[in-house]
Coordinates of C-alpha atoms and ligand atoms in Angstrom, one line a residue:
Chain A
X1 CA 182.8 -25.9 -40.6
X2 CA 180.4 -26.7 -37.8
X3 CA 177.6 -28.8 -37.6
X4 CA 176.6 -31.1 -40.6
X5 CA 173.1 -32.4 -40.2
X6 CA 171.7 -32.3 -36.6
X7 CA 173.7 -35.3 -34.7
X8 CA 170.7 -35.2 -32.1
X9 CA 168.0 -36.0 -35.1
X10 CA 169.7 -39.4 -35.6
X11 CA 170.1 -40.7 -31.8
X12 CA 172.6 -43.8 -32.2
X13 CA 170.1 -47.0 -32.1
X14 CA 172.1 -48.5 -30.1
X15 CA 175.0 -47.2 -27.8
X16 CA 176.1 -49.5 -25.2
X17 CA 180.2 -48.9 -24.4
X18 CA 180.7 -52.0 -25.4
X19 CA 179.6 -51.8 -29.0
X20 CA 182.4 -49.7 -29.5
X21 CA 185.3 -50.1 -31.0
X22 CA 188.7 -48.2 -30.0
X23 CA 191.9 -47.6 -32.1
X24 CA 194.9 -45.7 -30.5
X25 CA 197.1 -45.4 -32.6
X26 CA 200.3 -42.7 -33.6
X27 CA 200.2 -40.3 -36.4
X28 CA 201.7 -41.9 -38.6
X29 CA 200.5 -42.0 -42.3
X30 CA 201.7 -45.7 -41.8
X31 CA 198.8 -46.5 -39.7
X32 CA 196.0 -45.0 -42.5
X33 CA 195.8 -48.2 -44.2
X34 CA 194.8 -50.3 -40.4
X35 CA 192.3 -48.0 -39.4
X36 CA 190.9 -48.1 -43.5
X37 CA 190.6 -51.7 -43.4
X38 CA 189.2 -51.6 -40.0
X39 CA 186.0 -48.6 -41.0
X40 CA 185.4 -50.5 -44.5
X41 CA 184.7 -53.8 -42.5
X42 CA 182.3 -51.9 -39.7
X43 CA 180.8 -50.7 -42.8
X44 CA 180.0 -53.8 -44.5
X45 CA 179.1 -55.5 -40.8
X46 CA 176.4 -51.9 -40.5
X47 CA 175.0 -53.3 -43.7
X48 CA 176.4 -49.9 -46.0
X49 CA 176.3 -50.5 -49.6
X50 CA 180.1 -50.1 -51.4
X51 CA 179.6 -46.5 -52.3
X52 CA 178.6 -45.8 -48.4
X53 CA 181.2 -47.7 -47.3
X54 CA 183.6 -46.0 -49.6
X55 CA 182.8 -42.9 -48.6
X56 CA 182.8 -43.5 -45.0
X57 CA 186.7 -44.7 -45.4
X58 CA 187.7 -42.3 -47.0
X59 CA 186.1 -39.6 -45.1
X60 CA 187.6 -41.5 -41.8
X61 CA 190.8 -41.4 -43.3
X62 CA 191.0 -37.8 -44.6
X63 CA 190.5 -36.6 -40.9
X64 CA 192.9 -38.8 -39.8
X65 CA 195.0 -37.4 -42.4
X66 CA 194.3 -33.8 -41.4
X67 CA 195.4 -34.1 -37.8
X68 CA 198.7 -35.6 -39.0
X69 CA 198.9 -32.8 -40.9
X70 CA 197.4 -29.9 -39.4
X71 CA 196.7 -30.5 -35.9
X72 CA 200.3 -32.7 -35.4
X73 CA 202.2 -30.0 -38.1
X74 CA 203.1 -34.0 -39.6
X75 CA 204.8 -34.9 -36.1
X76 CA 204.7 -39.2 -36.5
X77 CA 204.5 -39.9 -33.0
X78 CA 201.3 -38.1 -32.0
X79 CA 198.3 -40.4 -30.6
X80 CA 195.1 -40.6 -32.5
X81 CA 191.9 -42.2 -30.8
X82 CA 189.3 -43.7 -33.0
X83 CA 186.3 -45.5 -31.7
X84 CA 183.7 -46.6 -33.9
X85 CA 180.4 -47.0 -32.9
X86 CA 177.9 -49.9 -35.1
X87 CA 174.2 -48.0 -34.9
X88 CA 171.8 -50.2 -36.1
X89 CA 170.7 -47.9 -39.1
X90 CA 175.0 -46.8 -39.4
X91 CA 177.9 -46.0 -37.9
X92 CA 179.0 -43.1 -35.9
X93 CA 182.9 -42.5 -35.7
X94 CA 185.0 -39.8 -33.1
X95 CA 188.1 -38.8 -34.1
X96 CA 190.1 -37.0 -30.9
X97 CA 193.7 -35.8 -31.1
X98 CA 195.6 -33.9 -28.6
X99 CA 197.1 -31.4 -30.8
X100 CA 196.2 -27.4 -31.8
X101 CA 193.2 -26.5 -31.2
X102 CA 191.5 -26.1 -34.6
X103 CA 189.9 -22.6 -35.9
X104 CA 186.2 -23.4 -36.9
X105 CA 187.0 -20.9 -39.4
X106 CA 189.8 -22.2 -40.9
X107 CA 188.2 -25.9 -41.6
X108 CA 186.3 -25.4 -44.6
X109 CA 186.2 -26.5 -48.1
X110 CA 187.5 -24.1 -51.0
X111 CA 185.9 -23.3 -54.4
X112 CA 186.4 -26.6 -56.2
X113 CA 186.1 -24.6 -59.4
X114 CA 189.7 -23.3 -59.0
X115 CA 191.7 -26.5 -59.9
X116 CA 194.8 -27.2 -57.5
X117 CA 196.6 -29.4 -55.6
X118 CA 195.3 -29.5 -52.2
X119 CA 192.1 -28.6 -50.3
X120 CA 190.0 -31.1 -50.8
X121 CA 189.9 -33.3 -47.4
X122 CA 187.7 -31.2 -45.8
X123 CA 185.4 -30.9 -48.9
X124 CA 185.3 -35.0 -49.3
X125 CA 184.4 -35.9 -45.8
X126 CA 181.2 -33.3 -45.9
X127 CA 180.3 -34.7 -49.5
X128 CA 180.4 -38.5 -47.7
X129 CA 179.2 -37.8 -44.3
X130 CA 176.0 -37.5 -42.9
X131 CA 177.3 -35.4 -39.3
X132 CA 180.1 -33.7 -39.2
X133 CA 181.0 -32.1 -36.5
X134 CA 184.5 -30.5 -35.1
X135 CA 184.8 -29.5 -31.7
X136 CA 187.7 -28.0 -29.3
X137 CA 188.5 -30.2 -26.3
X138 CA 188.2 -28.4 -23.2
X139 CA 191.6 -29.1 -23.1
X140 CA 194.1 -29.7 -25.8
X141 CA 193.1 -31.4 -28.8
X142 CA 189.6 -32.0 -30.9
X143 CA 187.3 -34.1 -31.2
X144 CA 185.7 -34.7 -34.5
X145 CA 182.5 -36.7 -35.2
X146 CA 181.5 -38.3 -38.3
X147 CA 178.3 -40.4 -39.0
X148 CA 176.8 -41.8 -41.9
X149 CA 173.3 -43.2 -42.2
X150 CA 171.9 -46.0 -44.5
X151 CA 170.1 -45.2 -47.5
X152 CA 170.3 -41.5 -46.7
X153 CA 169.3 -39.5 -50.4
Chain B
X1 CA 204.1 -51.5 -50.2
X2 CA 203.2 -49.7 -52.7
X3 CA 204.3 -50.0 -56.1
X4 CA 205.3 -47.6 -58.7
X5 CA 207.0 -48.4 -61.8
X6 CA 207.2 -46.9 -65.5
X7 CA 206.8 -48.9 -68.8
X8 CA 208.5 -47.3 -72.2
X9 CA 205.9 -46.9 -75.1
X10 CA 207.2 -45.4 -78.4
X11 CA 205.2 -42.5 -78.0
X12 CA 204.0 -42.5 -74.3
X13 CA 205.3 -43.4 -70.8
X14 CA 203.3 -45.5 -68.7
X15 CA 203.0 -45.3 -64.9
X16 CA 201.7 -48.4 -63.3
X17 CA 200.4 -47.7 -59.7
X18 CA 200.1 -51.0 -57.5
X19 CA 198.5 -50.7 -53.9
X20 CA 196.5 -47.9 -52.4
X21 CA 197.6 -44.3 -52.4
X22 CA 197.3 -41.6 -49.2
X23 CA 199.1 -39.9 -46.9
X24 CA 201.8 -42.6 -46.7
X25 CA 202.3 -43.8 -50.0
X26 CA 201.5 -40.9 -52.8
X27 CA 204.9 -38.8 -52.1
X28 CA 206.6 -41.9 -53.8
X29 CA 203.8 -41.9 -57.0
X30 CA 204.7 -37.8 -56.8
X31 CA 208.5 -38.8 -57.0
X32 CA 208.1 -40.7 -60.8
X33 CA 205.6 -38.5 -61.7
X34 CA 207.5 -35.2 -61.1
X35 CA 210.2 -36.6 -62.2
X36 CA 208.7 -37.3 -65.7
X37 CA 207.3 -33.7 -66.2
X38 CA 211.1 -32.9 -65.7
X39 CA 212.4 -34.6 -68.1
X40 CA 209.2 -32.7 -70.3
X41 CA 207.8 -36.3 -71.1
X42 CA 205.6 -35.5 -73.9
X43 CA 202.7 -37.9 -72.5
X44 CA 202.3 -39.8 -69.7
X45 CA 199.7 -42.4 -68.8
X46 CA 199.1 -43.1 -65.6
X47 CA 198.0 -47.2 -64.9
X48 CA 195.4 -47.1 -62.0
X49 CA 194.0 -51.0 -62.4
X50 CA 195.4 -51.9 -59.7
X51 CA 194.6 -48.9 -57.1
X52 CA 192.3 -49.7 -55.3
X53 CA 191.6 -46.8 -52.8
X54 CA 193.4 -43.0 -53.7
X55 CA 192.5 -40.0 -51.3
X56 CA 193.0 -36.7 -51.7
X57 CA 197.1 -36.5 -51.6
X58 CA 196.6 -38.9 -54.4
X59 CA 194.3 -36.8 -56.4
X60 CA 196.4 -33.7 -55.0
X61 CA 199.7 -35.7 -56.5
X62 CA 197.8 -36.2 -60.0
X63 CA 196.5 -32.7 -60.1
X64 CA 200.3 -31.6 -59.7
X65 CA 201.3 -33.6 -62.9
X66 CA 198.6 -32.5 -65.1
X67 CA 199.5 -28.9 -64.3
X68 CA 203.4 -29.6 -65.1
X69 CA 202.9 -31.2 -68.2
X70 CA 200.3 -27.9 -69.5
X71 CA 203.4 -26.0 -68.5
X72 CA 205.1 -27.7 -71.8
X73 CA 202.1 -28.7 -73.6
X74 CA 202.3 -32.1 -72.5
X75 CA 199.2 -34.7 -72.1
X76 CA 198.7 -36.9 -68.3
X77 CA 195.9 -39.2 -68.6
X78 CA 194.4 -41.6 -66.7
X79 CA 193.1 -45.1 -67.6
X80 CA 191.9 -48.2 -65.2
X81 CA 189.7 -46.2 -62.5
X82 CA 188.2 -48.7 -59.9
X83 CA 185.2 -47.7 -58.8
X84 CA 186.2 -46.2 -55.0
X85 CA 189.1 -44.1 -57.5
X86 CA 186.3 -43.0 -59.7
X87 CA 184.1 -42.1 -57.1
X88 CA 186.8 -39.5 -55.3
X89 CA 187.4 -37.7 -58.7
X90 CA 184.0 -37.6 -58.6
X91 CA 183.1 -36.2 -55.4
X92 CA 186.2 -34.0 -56.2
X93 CA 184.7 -32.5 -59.3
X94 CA 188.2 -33.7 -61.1
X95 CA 186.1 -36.3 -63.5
X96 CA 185.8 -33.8 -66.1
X97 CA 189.4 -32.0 -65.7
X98 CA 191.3 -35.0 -66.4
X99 CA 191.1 -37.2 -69.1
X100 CA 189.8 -40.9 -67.8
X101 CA 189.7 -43.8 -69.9
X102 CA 188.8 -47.6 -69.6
X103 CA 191.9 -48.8 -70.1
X104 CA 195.4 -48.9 -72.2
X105 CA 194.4 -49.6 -75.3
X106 CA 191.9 -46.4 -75.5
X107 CA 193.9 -44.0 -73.7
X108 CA 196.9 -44.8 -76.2
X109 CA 194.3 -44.9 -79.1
X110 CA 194.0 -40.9 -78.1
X111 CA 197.6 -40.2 -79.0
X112 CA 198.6 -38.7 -81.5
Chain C
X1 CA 201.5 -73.5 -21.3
X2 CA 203.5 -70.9 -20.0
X3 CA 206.6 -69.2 -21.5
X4 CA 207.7 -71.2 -24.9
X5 CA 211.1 -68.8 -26.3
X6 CA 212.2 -66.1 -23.6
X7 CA 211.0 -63.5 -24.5
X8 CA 214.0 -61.5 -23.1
X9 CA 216.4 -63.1 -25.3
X10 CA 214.5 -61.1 -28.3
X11 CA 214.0 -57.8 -26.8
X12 CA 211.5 -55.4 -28.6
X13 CA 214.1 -53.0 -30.8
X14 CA 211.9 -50.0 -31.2
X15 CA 209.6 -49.8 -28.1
X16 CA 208.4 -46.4 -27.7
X17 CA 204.9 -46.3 -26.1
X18 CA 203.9 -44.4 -29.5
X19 CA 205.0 -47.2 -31.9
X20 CA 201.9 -49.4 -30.4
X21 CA 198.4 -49.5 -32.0
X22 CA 196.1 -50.4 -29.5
X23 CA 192.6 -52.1 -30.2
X24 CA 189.8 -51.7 -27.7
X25 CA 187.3 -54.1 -29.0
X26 CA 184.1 -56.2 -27.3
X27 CA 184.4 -59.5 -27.1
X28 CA 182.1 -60.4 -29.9
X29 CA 183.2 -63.2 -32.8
X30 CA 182.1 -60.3 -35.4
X31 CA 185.6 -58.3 -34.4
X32 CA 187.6 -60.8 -34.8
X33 CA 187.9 -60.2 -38.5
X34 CA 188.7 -55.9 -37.9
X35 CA 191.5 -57.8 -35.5
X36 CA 192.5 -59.7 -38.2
X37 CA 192.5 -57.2 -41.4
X38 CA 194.9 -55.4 -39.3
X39 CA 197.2 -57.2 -37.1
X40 CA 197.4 -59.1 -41.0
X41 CA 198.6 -55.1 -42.4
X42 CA 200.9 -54.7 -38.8
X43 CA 202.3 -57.9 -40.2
X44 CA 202.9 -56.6 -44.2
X45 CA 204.7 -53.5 -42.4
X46 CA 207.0 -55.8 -40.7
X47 CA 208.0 -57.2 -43.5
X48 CA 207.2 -60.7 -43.1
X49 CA 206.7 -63.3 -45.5
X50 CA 202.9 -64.7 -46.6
X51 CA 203.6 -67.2 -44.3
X52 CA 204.7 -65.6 -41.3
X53 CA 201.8 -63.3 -41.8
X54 CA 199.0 -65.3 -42.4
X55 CA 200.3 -67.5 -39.2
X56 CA 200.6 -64.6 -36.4
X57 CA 197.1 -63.4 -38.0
X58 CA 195.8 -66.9 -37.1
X59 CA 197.2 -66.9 -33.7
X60 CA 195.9 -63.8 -32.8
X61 CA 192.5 -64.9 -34.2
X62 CA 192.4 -68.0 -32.1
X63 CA 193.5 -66.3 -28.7
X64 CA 191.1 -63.9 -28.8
X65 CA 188.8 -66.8 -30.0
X66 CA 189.5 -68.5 -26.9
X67 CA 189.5 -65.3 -24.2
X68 CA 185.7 -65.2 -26.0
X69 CA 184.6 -68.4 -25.3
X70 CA 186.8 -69.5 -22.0
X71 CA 187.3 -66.2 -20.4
X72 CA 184.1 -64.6 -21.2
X73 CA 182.0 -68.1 -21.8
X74 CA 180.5 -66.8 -24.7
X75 CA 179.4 -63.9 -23.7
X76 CA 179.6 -60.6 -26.2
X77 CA 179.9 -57.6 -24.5
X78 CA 183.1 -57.9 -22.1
X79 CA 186.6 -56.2 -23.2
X80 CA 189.6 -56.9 -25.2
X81 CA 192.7 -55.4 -25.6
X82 CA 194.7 -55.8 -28.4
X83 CA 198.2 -54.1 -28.2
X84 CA 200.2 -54.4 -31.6
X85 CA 204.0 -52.9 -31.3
X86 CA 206.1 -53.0 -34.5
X87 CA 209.6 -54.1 -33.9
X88 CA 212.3 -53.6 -35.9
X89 CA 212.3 -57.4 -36.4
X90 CA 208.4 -58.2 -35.8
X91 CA 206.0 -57.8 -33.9
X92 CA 204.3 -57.6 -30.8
X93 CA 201.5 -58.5 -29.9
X94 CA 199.8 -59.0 -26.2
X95 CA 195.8 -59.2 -25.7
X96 CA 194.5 -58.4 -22.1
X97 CA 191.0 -59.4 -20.9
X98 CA 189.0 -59.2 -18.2
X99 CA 187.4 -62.7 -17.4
X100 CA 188.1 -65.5 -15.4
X101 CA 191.2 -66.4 -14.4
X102 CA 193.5 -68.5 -16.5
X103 CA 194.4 -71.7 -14.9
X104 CA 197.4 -72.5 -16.6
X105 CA 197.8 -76.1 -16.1
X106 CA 194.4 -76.1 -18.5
X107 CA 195.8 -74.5 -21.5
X108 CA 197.8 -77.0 -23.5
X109 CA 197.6 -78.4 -26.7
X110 CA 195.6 -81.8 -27.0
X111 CA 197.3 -84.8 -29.0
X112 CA 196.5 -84.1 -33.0
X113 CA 197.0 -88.1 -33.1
X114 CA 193.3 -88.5 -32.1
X115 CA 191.2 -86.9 -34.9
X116 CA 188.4 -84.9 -33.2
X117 CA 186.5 -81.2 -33.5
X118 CA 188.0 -78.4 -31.3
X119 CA 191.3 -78.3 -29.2
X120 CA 193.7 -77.0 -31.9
X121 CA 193.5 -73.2 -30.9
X122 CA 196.6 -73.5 -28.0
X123 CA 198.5 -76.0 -30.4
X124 CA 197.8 -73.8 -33.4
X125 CA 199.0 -70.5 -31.1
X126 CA 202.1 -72.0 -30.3
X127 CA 203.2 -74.1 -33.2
X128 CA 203.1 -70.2 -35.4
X129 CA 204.5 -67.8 -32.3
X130 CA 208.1 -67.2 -31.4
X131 CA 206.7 -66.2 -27.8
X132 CA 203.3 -67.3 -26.3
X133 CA 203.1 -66.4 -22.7
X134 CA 200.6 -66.5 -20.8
X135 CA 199.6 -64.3 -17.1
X136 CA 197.4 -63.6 -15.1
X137 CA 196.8 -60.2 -14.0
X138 CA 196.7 -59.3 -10.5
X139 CA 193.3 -58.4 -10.4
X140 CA 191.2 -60.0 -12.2
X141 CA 191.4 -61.1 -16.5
X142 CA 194.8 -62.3 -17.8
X143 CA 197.5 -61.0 -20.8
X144 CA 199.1 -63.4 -23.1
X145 CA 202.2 -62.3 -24.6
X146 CA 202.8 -62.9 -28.5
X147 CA 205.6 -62.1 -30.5
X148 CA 206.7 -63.2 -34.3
X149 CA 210.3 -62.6 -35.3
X150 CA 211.6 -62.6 -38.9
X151 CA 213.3 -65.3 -40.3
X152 CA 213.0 -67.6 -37.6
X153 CA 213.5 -70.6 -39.0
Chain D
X1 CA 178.9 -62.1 -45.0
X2 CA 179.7 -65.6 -45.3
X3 CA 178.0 -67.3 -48.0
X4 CA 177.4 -71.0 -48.3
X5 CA 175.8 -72.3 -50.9
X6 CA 174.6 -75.7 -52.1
X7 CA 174.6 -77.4 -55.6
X8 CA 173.3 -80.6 -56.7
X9 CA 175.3 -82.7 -58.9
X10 CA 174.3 -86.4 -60.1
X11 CA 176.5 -88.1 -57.7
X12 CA 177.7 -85.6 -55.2
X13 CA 176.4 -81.9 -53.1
X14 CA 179.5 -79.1 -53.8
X15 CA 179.0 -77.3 -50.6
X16 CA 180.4 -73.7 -52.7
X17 CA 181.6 -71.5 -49.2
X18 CA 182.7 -67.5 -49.8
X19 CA 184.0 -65.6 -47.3
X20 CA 186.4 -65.8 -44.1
X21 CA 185.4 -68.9 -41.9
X22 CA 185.9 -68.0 -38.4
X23 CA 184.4 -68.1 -34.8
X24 CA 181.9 -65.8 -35.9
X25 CA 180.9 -67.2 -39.3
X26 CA 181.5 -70.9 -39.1
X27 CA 178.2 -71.7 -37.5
X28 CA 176.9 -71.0 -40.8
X29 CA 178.8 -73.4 -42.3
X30 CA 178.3 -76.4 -39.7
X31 CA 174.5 -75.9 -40.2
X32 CA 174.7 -76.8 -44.0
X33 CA 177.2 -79.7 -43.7
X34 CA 175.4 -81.1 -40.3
X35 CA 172.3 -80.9 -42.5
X36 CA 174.0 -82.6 -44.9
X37 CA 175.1 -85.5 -43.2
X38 CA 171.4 -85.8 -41.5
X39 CA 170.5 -86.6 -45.0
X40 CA 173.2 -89.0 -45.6
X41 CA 174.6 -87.6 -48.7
X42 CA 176.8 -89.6 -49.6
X43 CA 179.5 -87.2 -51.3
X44 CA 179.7 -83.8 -50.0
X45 CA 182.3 -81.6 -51.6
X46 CA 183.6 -78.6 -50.1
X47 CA 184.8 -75.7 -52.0
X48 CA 187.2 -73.7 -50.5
X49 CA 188.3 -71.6 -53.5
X50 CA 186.9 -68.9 -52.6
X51 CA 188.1 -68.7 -48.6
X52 CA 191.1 -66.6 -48.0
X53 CA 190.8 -67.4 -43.8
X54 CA 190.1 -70.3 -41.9
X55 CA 190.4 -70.8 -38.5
X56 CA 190.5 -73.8 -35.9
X57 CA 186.5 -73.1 -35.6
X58 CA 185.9 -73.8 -39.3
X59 CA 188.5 -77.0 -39.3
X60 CA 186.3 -78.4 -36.7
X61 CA 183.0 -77.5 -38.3
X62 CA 185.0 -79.9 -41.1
X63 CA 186.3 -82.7 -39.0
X64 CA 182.8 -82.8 -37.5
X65 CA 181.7 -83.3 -41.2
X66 CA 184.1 -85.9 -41.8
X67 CA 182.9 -88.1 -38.8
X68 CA 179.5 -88.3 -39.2
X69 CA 180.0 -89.2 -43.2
X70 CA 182.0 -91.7 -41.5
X71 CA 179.5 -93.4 -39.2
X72 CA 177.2 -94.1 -43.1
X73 CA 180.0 -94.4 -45.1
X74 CA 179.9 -91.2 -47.1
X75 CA 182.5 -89.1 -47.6
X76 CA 183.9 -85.8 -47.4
X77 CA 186.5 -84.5 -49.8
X78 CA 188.3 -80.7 -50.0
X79 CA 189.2 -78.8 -52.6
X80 CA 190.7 -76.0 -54.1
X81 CA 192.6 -74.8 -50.8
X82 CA 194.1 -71.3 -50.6
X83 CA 197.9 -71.1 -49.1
X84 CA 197.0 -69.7 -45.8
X85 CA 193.9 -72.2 -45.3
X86 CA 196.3 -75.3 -46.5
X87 CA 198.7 -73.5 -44.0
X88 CA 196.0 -74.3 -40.7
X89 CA 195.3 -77.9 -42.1
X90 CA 199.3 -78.8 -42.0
X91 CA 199.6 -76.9 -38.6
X92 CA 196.9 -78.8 -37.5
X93 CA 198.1 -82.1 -39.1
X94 CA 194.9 -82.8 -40.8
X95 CA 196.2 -82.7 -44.3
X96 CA 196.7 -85.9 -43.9
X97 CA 193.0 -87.1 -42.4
X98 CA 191.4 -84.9 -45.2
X99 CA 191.0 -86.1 -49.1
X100 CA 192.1 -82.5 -50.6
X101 CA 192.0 -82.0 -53.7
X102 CA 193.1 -79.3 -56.5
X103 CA 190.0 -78.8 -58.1
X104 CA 186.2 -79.6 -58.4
X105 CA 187.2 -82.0 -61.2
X106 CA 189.7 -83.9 -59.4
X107 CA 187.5 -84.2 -56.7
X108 CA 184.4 -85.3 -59.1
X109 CA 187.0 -87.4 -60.6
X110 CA 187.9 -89.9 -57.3
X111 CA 184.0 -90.5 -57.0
X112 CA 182.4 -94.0 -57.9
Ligands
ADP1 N1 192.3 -31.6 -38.1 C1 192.6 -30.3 -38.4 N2 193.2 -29.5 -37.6 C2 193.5 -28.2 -37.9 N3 193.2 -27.7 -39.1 C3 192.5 -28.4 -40.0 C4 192.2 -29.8 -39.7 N4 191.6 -30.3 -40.8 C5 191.5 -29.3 -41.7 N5 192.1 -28.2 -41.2 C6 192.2 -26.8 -41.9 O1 191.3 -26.9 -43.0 C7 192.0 -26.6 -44.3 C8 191.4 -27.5 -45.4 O2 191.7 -28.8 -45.2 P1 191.6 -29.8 -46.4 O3 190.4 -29.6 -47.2 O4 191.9 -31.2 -46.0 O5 192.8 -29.4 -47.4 P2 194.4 -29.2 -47.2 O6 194.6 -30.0 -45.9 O7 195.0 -29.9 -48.4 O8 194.6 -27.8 -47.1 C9 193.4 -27.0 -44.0 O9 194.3 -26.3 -44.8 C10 193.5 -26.6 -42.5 O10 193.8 -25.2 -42.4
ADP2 N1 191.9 -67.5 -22.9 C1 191.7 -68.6 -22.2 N2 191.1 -68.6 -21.0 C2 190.8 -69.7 -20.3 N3 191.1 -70.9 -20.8 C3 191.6 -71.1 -22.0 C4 192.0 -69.9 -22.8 N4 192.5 -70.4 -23.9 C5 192.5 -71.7 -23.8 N5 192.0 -72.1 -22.7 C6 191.9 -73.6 -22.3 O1 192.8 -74.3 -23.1 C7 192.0 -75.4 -23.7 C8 192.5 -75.6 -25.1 O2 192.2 -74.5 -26.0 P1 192.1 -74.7 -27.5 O3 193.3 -75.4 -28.0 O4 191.9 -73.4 -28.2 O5 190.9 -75.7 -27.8 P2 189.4 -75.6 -27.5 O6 189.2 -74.1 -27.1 O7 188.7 -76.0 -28.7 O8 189.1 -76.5 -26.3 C9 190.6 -74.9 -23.7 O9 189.7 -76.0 -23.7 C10 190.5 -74.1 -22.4 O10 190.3 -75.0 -21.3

């Protein structure tokens, strides 16, 4: 999928470098927990409610979990930037890996009706988030970015 | 860090999940669980209390088990859902497909 | 203080540039607690005990307490670095900033005999760590140096 | 998302604190107790029951407490200390200097 909700709609309140927060960290499933616990407390600092704030860590963490998977084919020792931004009415997060470029058309969410293991990442983290938005580094890699909003519906 | 152990009922086995399940930690709750439907384990309950966060390997992992245990007529349900669990089978449209209860004591009340 | 354990006498077992999770943070007393939640997890992967875990938490805490108010003086927006490294038999840690200078003669743990607010971050640091070592970078900020082994005593 | 609270009791204020005392959040806390002692209360109880983390910013807020009961003859008195937050009061040797207690009725129990 492309663009969730129009990024540019919801400028970031405030977006100074140094209100950001940066994880490197490897591909390893290991690490899912850290960056988690990290997203769940920038949520409760941006004010989110628990159901925001659940969403928003799980949504963080499925990406993170799809570029182990997809973009690193499950390689362990892969880096993985996240860098979390605090808005004052939410958070934005950028997820960039250095792996396989991603098809546009292959990310996308399948028909829920048909019960199976699988395929529901991509489904979850457009459910939770408010932008999503995958794009191909000019170079290797992607770059995904996630926002969620306070009090949006 | 994560958990996973199994409790012998007379007429049930019980899977008692401790710790969060994902990418890292669901292949081991796949392991016991698989290997219950093996054995054709006429119904397994599955102890979520004490999960508190499950993503989608984790629902993926559950979905697995309730489609090995159809294979031979056999019952997975789930009991204990905190409310970050709930909300993915939720937002996963799985609410309804699986059998949820509150805890234990109603989702052994449904055996037969 | 400067080096208390050599650190070369416990050298890092598993120190691929890939095991490291690095934290980019601003220097703002509100991060300290996403430093926390997952140098604290860095530490349940090592395999340490309650103790050892809840003590390297601490340390970090207060030495990034103190590049906030002595290196920076307070102020909010300046860098930290936060480098975690598994080992084999610990962990890692070393926290890079870009403030004043370090005069080392300056850091050192007060006398706990006289009862008074403030001045137990250095003692605190050092009585938990296996290695505390303090530099100054070439240019300008400094790096400190943690490390918590297993089992030591 | 620190909360400290105040209750009244006949003979004593239970300062109730929830949440992670650090650099960031102890200010919070010295504002209450400071505002305390302004008053001369004469017994101020801290409950710590419900802190997991306290660092050398939130002992001081404390030791700060403890002297200026001192200077009216008040006191001061802990209680119900977690393991990591007992853990920074040993390191810092101040389990000693401090009356900590178990509980709220142990502590209500030493008063006049
Ligand atoms: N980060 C990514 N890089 C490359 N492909 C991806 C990425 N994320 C998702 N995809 C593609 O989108 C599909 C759907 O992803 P998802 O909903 O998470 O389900 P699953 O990963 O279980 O197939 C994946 O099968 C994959 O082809
Ligand atoms: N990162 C640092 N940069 C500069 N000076 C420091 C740093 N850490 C500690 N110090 C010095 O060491 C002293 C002792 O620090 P500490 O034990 O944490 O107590 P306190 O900060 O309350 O004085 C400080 O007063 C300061 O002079």
């Amino acid at each position: 999928m492309g663009l969730k909700g129009d990024i540019s709609k919801h400028p970031p309140v405030s977006d100074k470098a140094q209100d950001a927060i940066e994880f490197r960290v490897p591909s390893d499933p290991k690490i899912l927990k850290i960056v988690r616990l990290s997203v769940s407390h920038l949520c409760d600092l941006a004010g989110f409610t628990a159901e925001e704030r659940n969403g928003t860590t799980l949504a963080v963490d499925e990406a993170c979990s799809n570029i182990i998977r997809h973009a690193y084919d499950g390689a362990h020792d892969q880096p993985i930037i996240v860098t979390c931004k605090l808005l004052t009415n939410g958070v934005q997060i950028t997820i960039r890996d250095f792996g396989k470029n991603i098809r546009k058309s292959e990310i996308k969410s399948r028909d829920l009706e048909k019960v199976r293991p699988g395929g529901l990442g991509v489904h979850l983290i457009q459910s939770v988030m408010d932008v999503v938005k995958y794009e191909r580094s000019s170079r290797k890699g992607n770059k995904l970015t996630l926002a969620k909003y306070k009090n949006v519906k | 860090m994560l958990e996973v152990t199994t409790r012998n009922l007379k007429n049930a086995v019980v899977v008692v999940i401790k710790g969060d399940v994902d990418l890292y930690s669901s292949p081991k709750v796949r392991k016991i669980i698989i290997g219950l439907t093996k054995k054709k384990t006429e119904n397994v309950l599955v102890d979520l209390t004490q999960v508190a966060y499950m993503d989608s390997s984790g629902v993926a992992t559950l979905v697995e088990g309730l489609q090995q245990v159809g294979k031979y007529k056999g019952k997975l349900k789930l009991f204990g859902l905190e409310s970050a669990v709930r909300e993915v089978f939720e937002l996963s449209r799985l609410d309804k497909v699986f059998e949820i209860y509150e805890n234990e004591e109603k989702a052994l009340g449904t055996l037969a």
